[in-house]
Short mmCIF file of C-alpha atoms (C1' of nucleotides) in Angstrom, two decimals:
data_model
loop_
_atom_site.label_atom_id
_atom_site.label_comp_id
_atom_site.label_asym_id
_atom_site.label_seq_id
_atom_site.Cartn_x
_atom_site.Cartn_y
_atom_site.Cartn_z
CA UNK A 1 0.00 0.00 0.00
CA UNK A 2 2.41 2.62 -1.26
CA UNK A 3 0.90 5.88 -2.52
CA UNK A 4 3.51 7.62 -4.64
CA UNK A 5 3.24 11.38 -4.29
CA UNK A 6 4.58 13.23 -7.32
CA UNK A 7 8.27 14.20 -7.22
CA UNK A 8 8.42 17.15 -4.88
CA UNK A 9 10.74 20.03 -5.84
CA UNK A 10 12.32 22.57 -3.57
CA UNK A 11 12.48 26.31 -4.19
CA UNK A 12 14.41 28.94 -2.21
CA UNK A 13 14.75 32.70 -1.77
CA UNK A 14 18.34 32.73 -0.55
CA UNK A 15 19.54 35.23 -3.11
CA UNK A 16 16.88 37.76 -2.10
CA UNK A 17 17.70 37.34 1.58
CA UNK A 18 21.40 37.70 0.91
CA UNK A 19 20.70 40.88 -1.02
CA UNK A 20 18.53 42.22 1.79
CA UNK A 21 21.38 41.67 4.25
CA UNK A 22 24.01 42.66 1.66
CA UNK A 23 26.10 39.57 2.27
CA UNK A 24 28.07 37.38 -0.13
CA UNK A 25 27.77 33.63 -0.53
CA UNK A 26 31.18 33.29 1.07
CA UNK A 27 30.26 35.38 4.09
CA UNK A 28 27.08 33.40 4.60
CA UNK A 29 29.07 30.19 4.30
CA UNK A 30 31.46 31.35 7.01
CA UNK A 31 28.66 32.48 9.31
CA UNK A 32 26.84 29.16 9.24
CA UNK A 33 30.03 27.20 8.98
CA UNK A 34 29.78 25.51 5.63
CA UNK A 35 31.49 25.71 2.25
CA UNK A 36 30.80 28.48 -0.23
CA UNK A 37 30.22 25.85 -2.91
CA UNK A 38 27.46 24.27 -0.88
CA UNK A 39 25.76 27.62 -0.42
CA UNK A 40 26.03 28.18 -4.13
CA UNK A 41 24.64 24.74 -4.96
CA UNK A 42 21.72 25.15 -2.56
CA UNK A 43 20.96 28.64 -3.83
CA UNK A 44 20.93 27.32 -7.39
CA UNK A 45 18.71 24.41 -6.42
CA UNK A 46 21.32 21.79 -7.20
CA UNK A 47 20.51 19.88 -4.05
CA UNK A 48 18.23 19.80 -1.03
CA UNK A 49 19.90 20.92 2.20
CA UNK A 50 19.44 19.24 5.56
CA UNK A 51 17.03 20.82 7.98
CA UNK A 52 19.96 21.72 10.19
CA UNK A 53 21.46 23.80 7.40
CA UNK A 54 18.06 25.36 6.77
CA UNK A 55 17.61 26.19 10.46
CA UNK A 56 21.05 27.76 10.63
CA UNK A 57 20.22 29.91 7.62
CA UNK A 58 16.84 30.92 9.06
CA UNK A 59 18.60 31.78 12.31
CA UNK A 60 21.14 33.89 10.51
CA UNK A 61 18.55 35.79 8.49
CA UNK A 62 16.33 36.09 11.55
CA UNK A 63 13.37 34.60 9.74
CA UNK A 64 11.36 31.39 9.42
CA UNK A 65 12.44 28.47 7.29
CA UNK A 66 9.24 28.83 5.28
CA UNK A 67 10.45 32.27 4.15
CA UNK A 68 13.61 30.70 2.78
CA UNK A 69 12.46 27.37 1.36
CA UNK A 70 9.21 26.18 -0.15
CA UNK A 71 7.78 23.27 -2.07
CA UNK A 72 7.15 24.08 -5.73
CA UNK B 1 39.06 32.73 8.60
CA UNK B 2 36.86 29.87 9.77
CA UNK B 3 34.81 30.43 12.93
CA UNK B 4 33.74 27.01 14.21
CA UNK B 5 30.27 27.15 15.75
CA UNK B 6 29.79 24.40 18.35
CA UNK B 7 28.27 21.13 17.10
CA UNK B 8 24.61 21.89 16.61
CA UNK B 9 22.10 19.23 17.70
CA UNK B 10 18.58 18.74 16.41
CA UNK B 11 15.51 18.09 18.55
CA UNK B 12 12.02 17.13 17.37
CA UNK B 13 8.44 16.81 18.60
CA UNK B 14 7.29 14.20 16.12
CA UNK B 15 5.99 11.81 18.72
CA UNK B 16 3.74 14.47 20.27
CA UNK B 17 2.40 15.46 16.87
CA UNK B 18 1.76 11.85 15.96
CA UNK B 19 -0.11 11.40 19.22
CA UNK B 20 -2.14 14.55 18.59
CA UNK B 21 -3.20 13.18 15.20
CA UNK B 22 -3.38 9.61 16.53
CA UNK B 23 -1.26 8.22 13.74
CA UNK B 24 1.41 5.49 13.73
CA UNK B 25 4.95 5.79 12.44
CA UNK B 26 3.99 3.51 9.58
CA UNK B 27 0.98 5.60 8.58
CA UNK B 28 3.04 8.75 8.65
CA UNK B 29 5.67 7.04 6.55
CA UNK B 30 3.07 6.11 3.96
CA UNK B 31 1.56 9.59 3.90
CA UNK B 32 4.82 11.37 3.22
CA UNK B 33 6.14 8.53 1.13
CA UNK B 34 9.13 7.30 3.07
CA UNK B 35 10.11 4.22 5.03
CA UNK B 36 8.87 3.53 8.55
CA UNK B 37 12.46 2.98 9.64
CA UNK B 38 13.43 6.45 8.51
CA UNK B 39 10.56 7.97 10.45
CA UNK B 40 11.64 6.00 13.49
CA UNK B 41 15.27 7.07 13.11
CA UNK B 42 14.35 10.72 12.70
CA UNK B 43 11.93 10.61 15.63
CA UNK B 44 14.65 9.09 17.79
CA UNK B 45 17.18 11.67 16.67
CA UNK B 46 19.39 9.13 14.93
CA UNK B 47 19.82 11.42 11.95
CA UNK B 48 18.95 14.83 10.59
CA UNK B 49 16.29 14.79 7.88
CA UNK B 50 16.42 16.83 4.71
CA UNK B 51 14.39 19.99 4.58
CA UNK B 52 12.13 18.36 2.01
CA UNK B 53 11.24 15.64 4.48
CA UNK B 54 10.70 18.26 7.16
CA UNK B 55 8.45 20.30 4.87
CA UNK B 56 6.42 17.23 3.98
CA UNK B 57 5.95 16.46 7.66
CA UNK B 58 4.99 20.05 8.46
CA UNK B 59 2.52 19.93 5.57
CA UNK B 60 1.01 16.72 6.85
CA UNK B 61 0.64 17.99 10.41
CA UNK B 62 -0.59 21.34 9.11
CA UNK B 63 2.00 23.23 11.12
CA UNK B 64 5.33 25.05 10.77
CA UNK B 65 8.66 23.29 10.63
CA UNK B 66 9.70 25.18 13.74
CA UNK B 67 6.97 23.37 15.67
CA UNK B 68 8.43 20.04 14.66
CA UNK B 69 12.17 20.61 14.72
CA UNK B 70 14.42 22.85 16.77
CA UNK B 71 18.08 23.39 17.53
CA UNK B 72 19.03 22.21 21.00
"C1'" DA C 1 39.97 48.52 -20.18
"C1'" DC C 2 41.90 46.60 -16.07
"C1'" DA C 3 41.86 44.50 -11.62
"C1'" DA C 4 39.52 42.61 -7.95
"C1'" DA C 5 35.61 40.50 -5.98
"C1'" DT C 6 31.96 37.44 -6.59
"C1'" DT C 7 29.76 33.69 -8.51
"C1'" DG C 8 29.48 29.25 -11.37
"C1'" DT C 9 31.17 24.77 -12.08
"C1'" DA C 10 33.60 20.25 -11.99
"C1'" DA C 11 35.82 16.13 -10.23
"C1'" DA C 12 37.09 13.34 -6.46
"C1'" DA C 13 36.51 12.16 -1.98
"C1'" DT C 14 33.87 11.74 2.47
"C1'" DA C 15 29.73 11.83 5.37
"C1'" DT C 16 25.35 10.88 6.08
"C1'" DA C 17 20.26 10.43 4.72
"C1'" DG C 18 17.12 7.03 3.37
"C1'" DT C 19 15.73 2.02 1.76
"C1'" DT C 20 15.13 -2.84 2.26
"C1'" DT C 21 14.85 -7.01 4.71
"C1'" DA C 22 14.60 -9.23 8.71
"C1'" DC C 23 13.99 -9.95 13.46
"C1'" DA C 24 13.55 -8.71 18.53
"C1'" DC C 25 11.05 -6.10 21.95
"C1'" DT C 26 7.07 -3.74 23.97
"C1'" DA C 27 2.64 -2.40 24.35
"C1'" DA C 28 -2.33 -3.24 23.94
"C1'" DT C 29 -6.12 -6.29 23.82
"C1'" DA C 30 -9.09 -10.45 23.04
"C1'" DT D 1 -1.87 -16.00 28.32
"C1'" DA D 2 -1.63 -15.79 23.56
"C1'" DT D 3 -2.07 -12.82 19.62
"C1'" DT D 4 -1.48 -8.73 17.27
"C1'" DA D 5 -0.12 -3.93 16.37
"C1'" DG D 6 3.33 -0.82 17.03
"C1'" DT D 7 8.03 0.27 17.84
"C1'" DG D 8 13.30 -0.42 18.15
"C1'" DT D 9 17.28 -1.98 15.91
"C1'" DA D 10 20.88 -3.86 12.68
"C1'" DA D 11 23.38 -4.73 8.43
"C1'" DA D 12 24.01 -3.98 3.74
"C1'" DC D 13 23.03 -1.16 0.24
"C1'" DT D 14 21.89 3.16 -2.60
"C1'" DA D 15 21.35 8.05 -3.12
"C1'" DT D 16 22.78 12.34 -2.28
"C1'" DA D 17 24.56 16.25 0.72
"C1'" DT D 18 28.84 18.49 1.73
"C1'" DT D 19 33.93 19.35 1.41
"C1'" DT D 20 38.16 20.37 -0.92
"C1'" DT D 21 40.81 22.03 -4.62
"C1'" DA D 22 41.05 24.27 -8.64
"C1'" DC D 23 39.76 27.05 -12.35
"C1'" DA D 24 36.49 29.62 -15.53
"C1'" DA D 25 32.97 33.12 -16.04
"C1'" DT D 26 30.70 37.09 -14.55
"C1'" DT D 27 30.04 41.26 -12.10
"C1'" DT D 28 31.69 45.48 -9.87
"C1'" DG D 29 34.67 49.25 -8.98
"C1'" DT D 30 38.51 52.30 -10.44
#
DNA sequence: ACAAATTGTAAAATATAGTTTACACTAATA
DNA sequence: TATTAGTGTAAACTATATTTTACAATTTGT
């Protein structure tokens, strides 16, 4: 009994939030302690971050996860 | 220039939310289309789910991610 | 136009999320 | 007490997040 829900895709507003805070990908990476390449990949939707990464970002931007990531 | 933030741990309230909705781990697994063992592991804090998993759970429980997961 | 800063990308390696199968353990309940 | 539903766990496996190094492309400032 396995209902397959359609392939769920993830969207994000990282670039907008970075702009709002005037911060570079590298700075963000340093702040939340991860690589710049990972930030870049997440921002470009290349992969789905862990919820820990998402929470750290939300913390940094002083907002809710839902304002950063959403299901398309 | 790499500031190491202490090792961040993840907490969750899945069990409470399951109780509130009176649903089993297996049912939840089926609803959000993942294995019962993964639900169990996440609930017991054995690993950190992806944000997609977290969003699917929040959707199912009709609540915000922050009500399900938090940084300890 | 030039230089510097920022962003995009790629390959190889490592870490960890998530699946599958299978079985033990712990309720709940007839 | 015996049966059943629900949960805990383990090993082997697959998928993918994340790092590191390195370099190309693009944007920004002078």
